[in-house]
Amino acid sequence: MKPDSEVYLTRARSEDNTMKVIACYNIKGGVGKTASAVNLAYLSAREGNSTLVWDLDPQGASSFYFRIKPKVKGGAQGLLRRKRVLDDVIKATDYDRLDLIPADFSYRNMDLTLERFRKSSTRLRKLIEPVQSDYDYLFLDCPPNISLVSENVFEAADVMLVPTIPTTLSIRTLYQLLRFCDKRKYKHLDILPFFSMVDRRKILHRGMLEDPPRTRSGFLTSDIPYSSEVEQMGVKRAPLATYAHNSRIADAYRSLWRELNSRMDHPSA
Amino acid sequence: MRKPFHYPLADSDSLPRLREQLLQHLPFESAPPETYQVHYYDSFDWRLFQANKVLAWQQQNADSQLCLLNTGDDSTRTAIRLEHQPPRFAEELPQGQLRQELDDLLGLRAFLPVASIETRSLACQWIDKEGKTRLRLYLEHHKLVQPGGKRSTLCKQIRVAPLQGYAKAAKRVTSILEKELALCPGDGDLLSQALVSMHRVPGNYSSKLNIPLEPELRADAAMRRILLTLLEAMEINEAGTIANLDTEFLHDFRVAVRRTRSALGQMKSVYPPATLARFRDKFAWLGSITSPTRDLDVYLLKFENYRNQLPGNLQADLKPLRAFLNRHHEQEQIRLSGALKTAAYRQLKNQWRRYLTAPLPQRPAAGDARKPIGEVGPRRTWRMYKRVLREGQAITPASPAEALHDLRKSCKKLRYLMEFFQHLYPAKQIRALIKELKGLQENLGDFQDLEVQIHTLKQYSEQMKQEGDMTPRTELAMEFLLMSLETRMQEVRGIFESRFEQFACKSNETRFRGLFNPSQV
């Protein structure tokens, strides 16, 4: 046995011992979805959970952060048609207990591929079933838009984290999303928006934080401040906590992860 | 994670030199050397080993963790960070999957140290042009750490830790190790190597009886073989009982004493009468000195169950009972440990061993001594079976509790006889009959336990009043508890008849007769 490299810790595993699927999603782009997925997944693994990230965005930002080539053999078609099992395309990251399914440029056509299937909106859920017993958490880093891929994400996820910039347009988009999900009746899905890229110098941001919009599950109380250290992730190509462990932003992600965990343990909280 | 590959090295191999060689062949980056210790644990009766697992506490600077490993491949998904030495019992670990798994595997047994290994490791990483690690390789020097702290080389090896999704890198590295460096893969099972070098045989203890007997063996020789095994069981459990490592040492010690007494009492006709009388008394003494501690063990083990039987608002009021039990347990444990260190106990063991290992008498005084065990054993078992039937059939709903207690004792004797001589019968058949008997024994055991608990708790209640431990609310809690135990006892008593009928049914009788009294079939 060798420290860390071969040992999986499972302290924070969910009570029912089934894999929790957390989607980081927003219709809008550039709101901090990838940063959330990467940093929260890292914290989850660091805490002892066996964690998988699926980079569903053809831009491949998560894959880039983990220094893994955004390439999946057989592309989206191969995966969705089950010519390749998920296990074959999983890559270990440089961090213990943290694996990644890389992005692939062919994901841009995932909608078209999905459309060819009967029960096209549950295809993703079916695909992840075989890895249920291998991981405690699966983070889906989703592309921005609302499409058949998104519907697959809504069907597969237990929790949808919605990073939301405290501006009028972002809130409007959030309501669009909530209305859509209400209409489709995703009862299993806990939609948890939180404020992202918060700049407390701005009156509008402060106002939103003080009086967040009303949603069914409410906003998470932890918010993520705007920070140049997040931008450094692109340079360092690593999760925040590895190079800015004591920063305010790393703290913010830690408290978001703690709050998310307690919400998952007590969904009614 | 992918299964690691191991390549054993010679003790004379220099790890830095080997690393230099590897760096010439592969795009490796080397990391500073590191040293860590892994302490392995299992229960006394190797429950983890039997389940192909081992508990390992890996200690490295501030990053220590306790994990349940699969033996052979060192893989696991259950671990926790643990800075300090592991506790003795699973229930003392933080709530979680590891605690649950250990609890299921170990029950009441404590974690006991099995081996400690110190490793000095030179690490290399294969990093690609994106800066991503594709594979890790470790050159390791493992040393066995003796209990006194002395270290001796266990082995040297190269461990290749492939990463999921990077199979090609692993293939290239293993190919270079095997072709260029002419190394052969090994199993990398360090714990097994450590145990061999410590002359320890895993899985060499079980409280279950399994004594091979040949039917033609003289009855006195067969009984000596059985009794010697039981003496060894006592001795094996002696140190753990004295040190009170866990409650199972005393339990197994007592079972060995009880079996010995039963083997003496049930097979009277094979021992010299004077020897029989002398040792029956001595083992009765040994049984009696272990009883108070065991009784208190049982109450302490049942304490949580007792608490849960009370309404929520009374549960905390049972605390003084636990304090009382703990205090008395401590006193009784001192008394018991003292008794097991006395000359009287030592003498008993020595004299007993001398008798059991002495040459067999040519003309023994005991009538059945020279008869084959294949004849005496089944005959005696058949007689005990008939006694059980007789006693059971005489019990009516109006019978006193004593009648059930007597039946319970007879069942126990029958069970021991069946287990002593199990090798004389077809394994499948004897196992099936033991299972039938077990069903009845469980009911009788539950009844007896509840009856004794009610009686003893009443006694403790009086004692607690005298010792000033009793508060009105504790008294109320104990009354509630007694009521709950009495209700349960009535329930258990209520199903005795059906359990006995099931045991005494015609088809079982035919099976018993077939095995123990075939001449009358």
Short mmCIF file of C-alpha atoms in Angstrom, two decimals, chain A residues 33-212:
data_model
loop_
_atom_site.label_atom_id
_atom_site.label_comp_id
_atom_site.label_asym_id
_atom_site.label_seq_id
_atom_site.Cartn_x
_atom_site.Cartn_y
_atom_site.Cartn_z
CA LYS A 33 -19.85 26.41 -14.35
CA THR A 34 -16.52 24.81 -15.13
CA ALA A 35 -14.72 26.48 -12.24
CA SER A 36 -17.46 25.18 -9.92
CA ALA A 37 -17.38 21.65 -11.32
CA VAL A 38 -13.58 21.39 -11.16
CA ASN A 39 -13.12 22.96 -7.73
CA LEU A 40 -16.03 21.20 -6.06
CA ALA A 41 -14.99 17.86 -7.56
CA TYR A 42 -11.47 18.39 -6.28
CA LEU A 43 -12.77 19.17 -2.78
CA SER A 44 -14.99 16.11 -2.88
CA ALA A 45 -12.06 13.85 -3.82
CA ARG A 46 -9.76 15.50 -1.30
CA GLU A 47 -12.33 14.81 1.38
CA GLY A 48 -12.26 11.13 0.58
CA ASN A 49 -14.96 10.64 -2.03
CA SER A 50 -14.41 8.74 -5.20
CA THR A 51 -15.30 11.42 -7.72
CA LEU A 52 -15.83 11.59 -11.46
CA VAL A 53 -16.19 14.68 -13.64
CA TRP A 54 -17.77 14.47 -17.08
CA ASP A 55 -16.76 17.35 -19.29
CA LEU A 56 -19.85 17.57 -21.52
CA ASP A 57 -18.88 20.90 -23.01
CA PRO A 58 -17.22 20.51 -26.45
CA GLN A 59 -15.03 23.49 -25.56
CA GLY A 60 -13.32 21.12 -23.12
CA ALA A 61 -12.39 23.58 -20.38
CA SER A 62 -12.48 21.01 -17.54
CA SER A 63 -10.33 18.67 -19.58
CA PHE A 64 -7.90 21.53 -20.16
CA TYR A 65 -7.75 22.35 -16.44
CA PHE A 66 -6.91 18.72 -15.69
CA ARG A 67 -4.35 18.63 -18.53
CA ILE A 68 -6.20 15.83 -20.27
CA LYS A 69 -6.62 15.78 -24.04
CA PRO A 70 -10.25 16.61 -24.98
CA LYS A 71 -10.64 13.46 -27.00
CA VAL A 72 -12.91 10.46 -26.60
CA LYS A 73 -12.29 7.48 -28.83
CA GLY A 74 -15.34 6.99 -31.03
CA GLY A 75 -16.65 10.42 -30.03
CA ALA A 76 -20.15 11.15 -28.79
CA GLN A 77 -21.61 8.59 -31.19
CA GLY A 78 -19.45 5.79 -29.87
CA LEU A 79 -20.47 6.53 -26.31
CA LEU A 80 -24.17 7.07 -26.91
CA ARG A 81 -24.47 4.04 -29.12
CA ARG A 82 -22.62 2.11 -26.45
CA LYS A 83 -19.93 0.96 -28.80
CA ARG A 84 -17.59 2.00 -25.99
CA VAL A 85 -18.25 1.49 -22.33
CA LEU A 86 -17.84 4.51 -20.12
CA ASP A 87 -15.09 2.83 -18.14
CA ASP A 88 -12.92 2.74 -21.28
CA VAL A 89 -12.90 6.50 -21.69
CA ILE A 90 -12.37 7.48 -18.05
CA LYS A 91 -9.00 9.06 -17.33
CA ALA A 92 -7.39 9.43 -13.95
CA THR A 93 -6.48 13.04 -13.15
CA ASP A 94 -3.31 13.87 -11.21
CA TYR A 95 -5.37 13.92 -8.02
CA ASP A 96 -6.25 10.87 -5.99
CA ARG A 97 -9.79 9.61 -6.26
CA LEU A 98 -10.60 12.14 -9.01
CA ASP A 99 -11.27 10.91 -12.55
CA LEU A 100 -12.50 12.59 -15.70
CA ILE A 101 -14.44 11.72 -18.81
CA PRO A 102 -12.85 14.16 -21.23
CA ALA A 103 -14.69 16.41 -23.62
CA ASP A 104 -14.70 15.71 -27.33
CA PHE A 105 -15.33 18.11 -30.15
CA SER A 106 -18.04 15.77 -31.42
CA TYR A 107 -20.11 16.65 -28.33
CA ARG A 108 -21.21 19.71 -30.32
CA ASN A 109 -23.44 17.33 -32.28
CA MET A 110 -24.63 15.36 -29.27
CA ASP A 111 -28.18 16.69 -29.71
CA LEU A 112 -28.40 15.24 -33.19
CA THR A 113 -27.04 11.91 -32.05
CA LEU A 114 -29.43 11.78 -29.11
CA GLU A 115 -32.44 12.54 -31.31
CA ARG A 116 -31.96 9.22 -33.08
CA PHE A 117 -32.75 7.26 -29.96
CA ARG A 118 -36.10 6.30 -28.57
CA LYS A 119 -36.40 7.68 -25.03
CA SER A 120 -33.78 10.17 -26.09
CA SER A 121 -33.91 12.21 -22.88
CA THR A 122 -32.86 9.36 -20.58
CA ARG A 123 -29.90 8.13 -22.64
CA LEU A 124 -27.32 9.83 -20.42
CA ARG A 125 -28.87 8.38 -17.27
CA LYS A 126 -28.63 4.91 -18.78
CA LEU A 127 -25.02 5.50 -19.79
CA ILE A 128 -23.82 6.34 -16.31
CA GLU A 129 -25.55 3.40 -14.64
CA PRO A 130 -22.52 1.05 -14.93
CA VAL A 131 -20.24 3.42 -12.98
CA GLN A 132 -22.76 3.98 -10.16
CA SER A 133 -20.95 1.60 -7.84
CA ASP A 134 -17.47 3.00 -8.58
CA TYR A 135 -18.02 6.61 -7.60
CA ASP A 136 -19.58 8.59 -4.80
CA TYR A 137 -20.08 11.73 -6.89
CA LEU A 138 -20.38 12.50 -10.58
CA PHE A 139 -20.08 16.15 -11.60
CA LEU A 140 -21.48 17.05 -15.00
CA ASP A 141 -19.84 20.12 -16.47
CA CYS A 142 -22.56 21.17 -18.91
CA PRO A 143 -22.45 23.27 -22.04
CA PRO A 144 -24.42 26.53 -22.00
CA ASN A 145 -27.76 26.30 -23.86
CA ILE A 146 -31.02 24.50 -23.41
CA SER A 147 -31.25 21.48 -25.63
CA LEU A 148 -31.77 17.74 -25.66
CA VAL A 149 -28.39 17.36 -23.93
CA SER A 150 -29.68 19.59 -21.14
CA GLU A 151 -32.83 17.49 -20.84
CA ASN A 152 -30.62 14.42 -20.50
CA VAL A 153 -28.69 16.21 -17.79
CA PHE A 154 -31.93 17.12 -15.95
CA GLU A 155 -33.03 13.47 -16.09
CA ALA A 156 -29.69 12.12 -14.89
CA ALA A 157 -28.84 14.62 -12.15
CA ASP A 158 -29.92 14.58 -8.52
CA VAL A 159 -28.79 18.15 -7.95
CA MET A 160 -28.48 20.98 -10.40
CA LEU A 161 -26.08 23.69 -9.28
CA VAL A 162 -26.80 26.90 -11.12
CA PRO A 163 -24.01 29.48 -10.84
CA THR A 164 -25.79 32.79 -11.27
CA ILE A 165 -24.21 36.22 -11.67
CA PRO A 166 -26.26 38.71 -9.61
CA THR A 167 -27.51 40.72 -12.59
CA THR A 168 -30.97 41.23 -14.02
CA LEU A 169 -30.34 39.26 -17.21
CA SER A 170 -28.85 36.31 -15.33
CA ILE A 171 -31.84 36.16 -13.01
CA ARG A 172 -34.16 36.31 -16.01
CA THR A 173 -32.34 33.30 -17.50
CA LEU A 174 -32.58 31.47 -14.18
CA TYR A 175 -36.36 31.98 -14.17
CA GLN A 176 -36.52 30.65 -17.74
CA LEU A 177 -34.72 27.54 -16.58
CA LEU A 178 -36.92 27.10 -13.51
CA ARG A 179 -40.09 27.49 -15.60
CA PHE A 180 -38.82 24.92 -18.07
CA CYS A 181 -38.05 22.42 -15.30
CA ASP A 182 -41.42 23.06 -13.63
CA LYS A 183 -43.20 22.38 -16.87
CA ARG A 184 -41.27 19.15 -17.44
CA LYS A 185 -41.87 18.10 -13.82
CA TYR A 186 -38.34 16.99 -12.88
CA LYS A 187 -39.44 16.07 -9.37
CA HIS A 188 -36.23 14.23 -8.46
CA LEU A 189 -34.08 17.22 -9.32
CA ASP A 190 -33.03 19.62 -6.60
CA ILE A 191 -32.28 22.92 -8.34
CA LEU A 192 -29.83 24.93 -6.27
CA PRO A 193 -28.80 28.29 -7.65
CA PHE A 194 -25.97 30.20 -6.02
CA PHE A 195 -24.41 33.56 -6.71
CA SER A 196 -21.24 33.43 -8.71
CA MET A 197 -18.67 36.03 -9.78
CA VAL A 198 -19.99 38.36 -7.11
CA ASP A 199 -18.48 41.82 -7.03
CA ARG A 200 -19.52 43.45 -3.77
CA ARG A 201 -18.38 46.83 -4.98
CA LYS A 202 -21.39 46.87 -7.31
CA ILE A 203 -24.68 48.11 -5.85
CA LEU A 204 -26.69 45.75 -8.03
CA HIS A 205 -24.72 42.70 -6.81
CA ARG A 206 -25.04 43.75 -3.15
CA GLY A 207 -28.76 44.32 -3.56
CA MET A 208 -29.33 40.90 -5.12
CA LEU A 209 -27.31 39.22 -2.39
CA GLU A 210 -29.36 40.90 0.32
CA ASP A 211 -32.66 40.03 -1.27
CA PRO A 212 -32.19 37.03 -3.54
#
